[in-house]
Short mmCIF file of C-alpha atoms in Angstrom, two decimals:
data_model
loop_
_atom_site.label_atom_id
_atom_site.label_comp_id
_atom_site.label_asym_id
_atom_site.label_seq_id
_atom_site.Cartn_x
_atom_site.Cartn_y
_atom_site.Cartn_z
CA MET A 1 21.99 76.77 -179.33
CA LYS A 2 19.42 79.39 -177.93
CA LEU A 3 17.50 76.55 -176.24
CA PHE A 4 20.64 75.15 -174.72
CA CYS A 5 21.62 78.58 -173.23
CA SER A 6 18.11 79.08 -171.94
CA LEU A 7 18.07 75.54 -170.33
CA THR A 8 21.47 76.33 -168.73
CA VAL A 9 20.21 79.61 -167.27
CA VAL A 10 17.20 77.80 -165.87
CA PHE A 11 19.32 75.04 -164.48
CA VAL A 12 21.73 77.47 -162.73
CA ALA A 13 18.92 79.47 -161.26
CA LEU A 14 17.27 76.30 -159.82
CA SER A 15 20.45 75.08 -158.47
CA LEU A 16 21.28 78.32 -156.77
CA SER A 17 17.86 78.50 -155.08
CA LEU A 18 18.12 74.87 -153.97
CA PHE A 19 21.60 75.41 -152.35
CA SER A 20 20.46 78.57 -150.64
CA PHE A 21 17.74 76.67 -148.70
CA SER A 22 19.81 73.51 -148.22
CA GLY A 23 20.06 73.91 -144.29
CA ARG A 24 23.77 74.42 -144.33
CA ASP A 25 23.45 76.91 -141.48
CA LYS A 26 21.50 74.46 -139.32
CA VAL A 27 23.81 74.52 -136.38
CA GLU A 28 23.86 78.29 -136.22
CA SER A 29 19.99 78.53 -136.60
CA ALA A 30 19.02 75.74 -134.23
CA LYS A 31 18.60 76.75 -130.60
CA LEU A 32 21.54 75.27 -128.84
CA GLU A 33 21.26 74.49 -125.11
CA PRO A 34 24.14 73.97 -122.65
CA VAL A 35 23.99 70.42 -121.17
CA THR A 36 25.98 68.13 -118.97
CA VAL A 37 25.05 64.47 -119.15
CA VAL A 38 26.27 61.34 -117.45
CA GLY A 39 26.36 58.00 -119.31
CA GLN A 40 28.47 55.90 -121.63
CA ILE A 41 29.77 55.92 -125.16
CA GLY A 42 27.80 53.81 -127.77
CA VAL A 43 29.08 52.77 -131.08
CA TYR A 44 26.63 52.92 -133.99
CA GLY A 45 26.64 51.73 -137.63
CA ASN A 46 28.53 48.89 -139.28
CA GLU A 47 32.21 48.49 -139.79
CA PRO A 48 34.04 50.17 -141.37
CA HIS A 49 31.59 53.03 -141.05
CA THR A 50 30.88 53.23 -137.40
CA TRP A 51 30.25 56.41 -135.41
CA LEU A 52 29.97 57.40 -131.80
CA GLY A 53 26.89 58.39 -129.72
CA PHE A 54 26.31 58.71 -126.11
CA VAL A 55 23.54 57.11 -123.83
CA ASP A 56 22.78 58.79 -120.65
CA ASN A 57 21.70 57.23 -117.42
CA LYS A 58 18.01 57.57 -118.34
CA GLY A 59 18.56 55.77 -121.74
CA VAL A 60 18.44 58.84 -123.95
CA GLU A 61 20.76 58.56 -127.01
CA TYR A 62 22.65 61.45 -128.36
CA GLY A 63 24.84 61.86 -131.45
CA LEU A 64 28.30 63.41 -130.76
CA GLU A 65 30.06 66.20 -132.62
CA ALA A 66 33.72 66.67 -131.80
CA SER A 67 37.02 66.75 -133.42
CA GLU A 68 38.60 63.42 -134.79
CA ALA A 69 41.10 63.28 -132.03
CA GLU A 70 38.40 63.84 -129.37
CA LEU A 71 36.24 61.18 -130.91
CA ASN A 72 39.22 58.78 -130.95
CA GLU A 73 39.88 59.40 -127.21
CA LEU A 74 36.12 58.90 -126.56
CA ARG A 75 36.09 55.59 -128.41
CA ASN A 76 38.96 54.47 -126.06
CA LEU A 77 36.70 55.42 -123.06
CA GLN A 78 33.99 52.99 -124.19
CA GLY A 79 32.57 51.19 -121.13
CA ILE A 80 33.58 53.93 -118.66
CA LEU A 81 30.87 56.10 -117.03
CA LEU A 82 31.59 59.59 -118.40
CA GLU A 83 30.38 63.14 -117.87
CA ILE A 84 30.09 65.13 -121.11
CA SER A 85 29.42 68.83 -121.30
CA GLY A 86 28.61 70.84 -124.50
CA LEU A 87 25.91 72.38 -126.55
CA LEU A 88 22.78 70.22 -127.38
CA GLU A 89 21.33 70.58 -130.75
CA PRO A 90 17.81 69.14 -130.27
CA VAL A 91 16.04 67.32 -133.18
CA PRO A 92 13.37 69.69 -134.44
CA GLU A 93 9.95 68.58 -133.54
CA GLY A 94 8.26 66.42 -136.27
CA GLN A 95 11.64 66.09 -138.12
CA PRO A 96 13.83 62.90 -138.57
CA ALA A 97 16.99 62.85 -136.44
CA GLY A 98 19.35 63.17 -139.38
CA PHE A 99 22.89 62.09 -140.09
CA GLN A 100 24.77 60.64 -137.05
CA THR A 101 22.18 62.19 -134.78
CA LEU A 102 19.98 60.10 -132.44
CA SER A 103 16.57 60.73 -130.84
CA GLY A 104 17.98 62.94 -128.05
CA GLY A 105 19.75 65.27 -130.51
CA LYS A 106 23.41 65.92 -131.06
CA ILE A 107 25.93 67.18 -128.39
CA HIS A 108 28.60 69.35 -129.59
CA VAL A 109 31.32 68.20 -127.13
CA GLU A 110 33.13 70.86 -125.15
CA LYS A 111 34.59 68.71 -122.29
CA TYR A 112 34.43 65.23 -120.97
CA HIS A 113 35.99 63.26 -118.09
CA PRO A 114 35.35 60.03 -116.18
CA TYR A 115 32.28 60.58 -113.77
CA LYS A 116 32.90 60.63 -110.14
CA ASP A 117 30.08 60.50 -107.59
#
C-alpha cells in the first residue's frame, strides 16, 4: 500500500509538471503580427476531416483560426479572390508547423471580404 501511494504521488507530480509546460499558452506567448493578405481559400485534409487554409497571391499557405460560422462562410467563398485581415501567428523557426497550421503560419481571422482592385 505504501508503494502504491508513493507511485501515485510521483505520477501526479510528473503529470502536473508535464501539463504546466504543454504549450497551452502558445497563442498568447507567440509574437502575433497584424497582416492583410489577398488570395483564395484552400481545403486541406481528407473527408470527413477537412479544414480550411488560405493561399496568398505569392503561393504562401496559411492555416486559418476563426469561429465555426466564419469558417463555414469562408468555405462558401472558395474560388473567390479574398482579402483577409487578422493576426499572424508565425511558425517558430526550426519547429514543425503544427495542427492545422501551414508553412506560412496561422492567421487568426478578424475580417474578410471579396478583393477589389
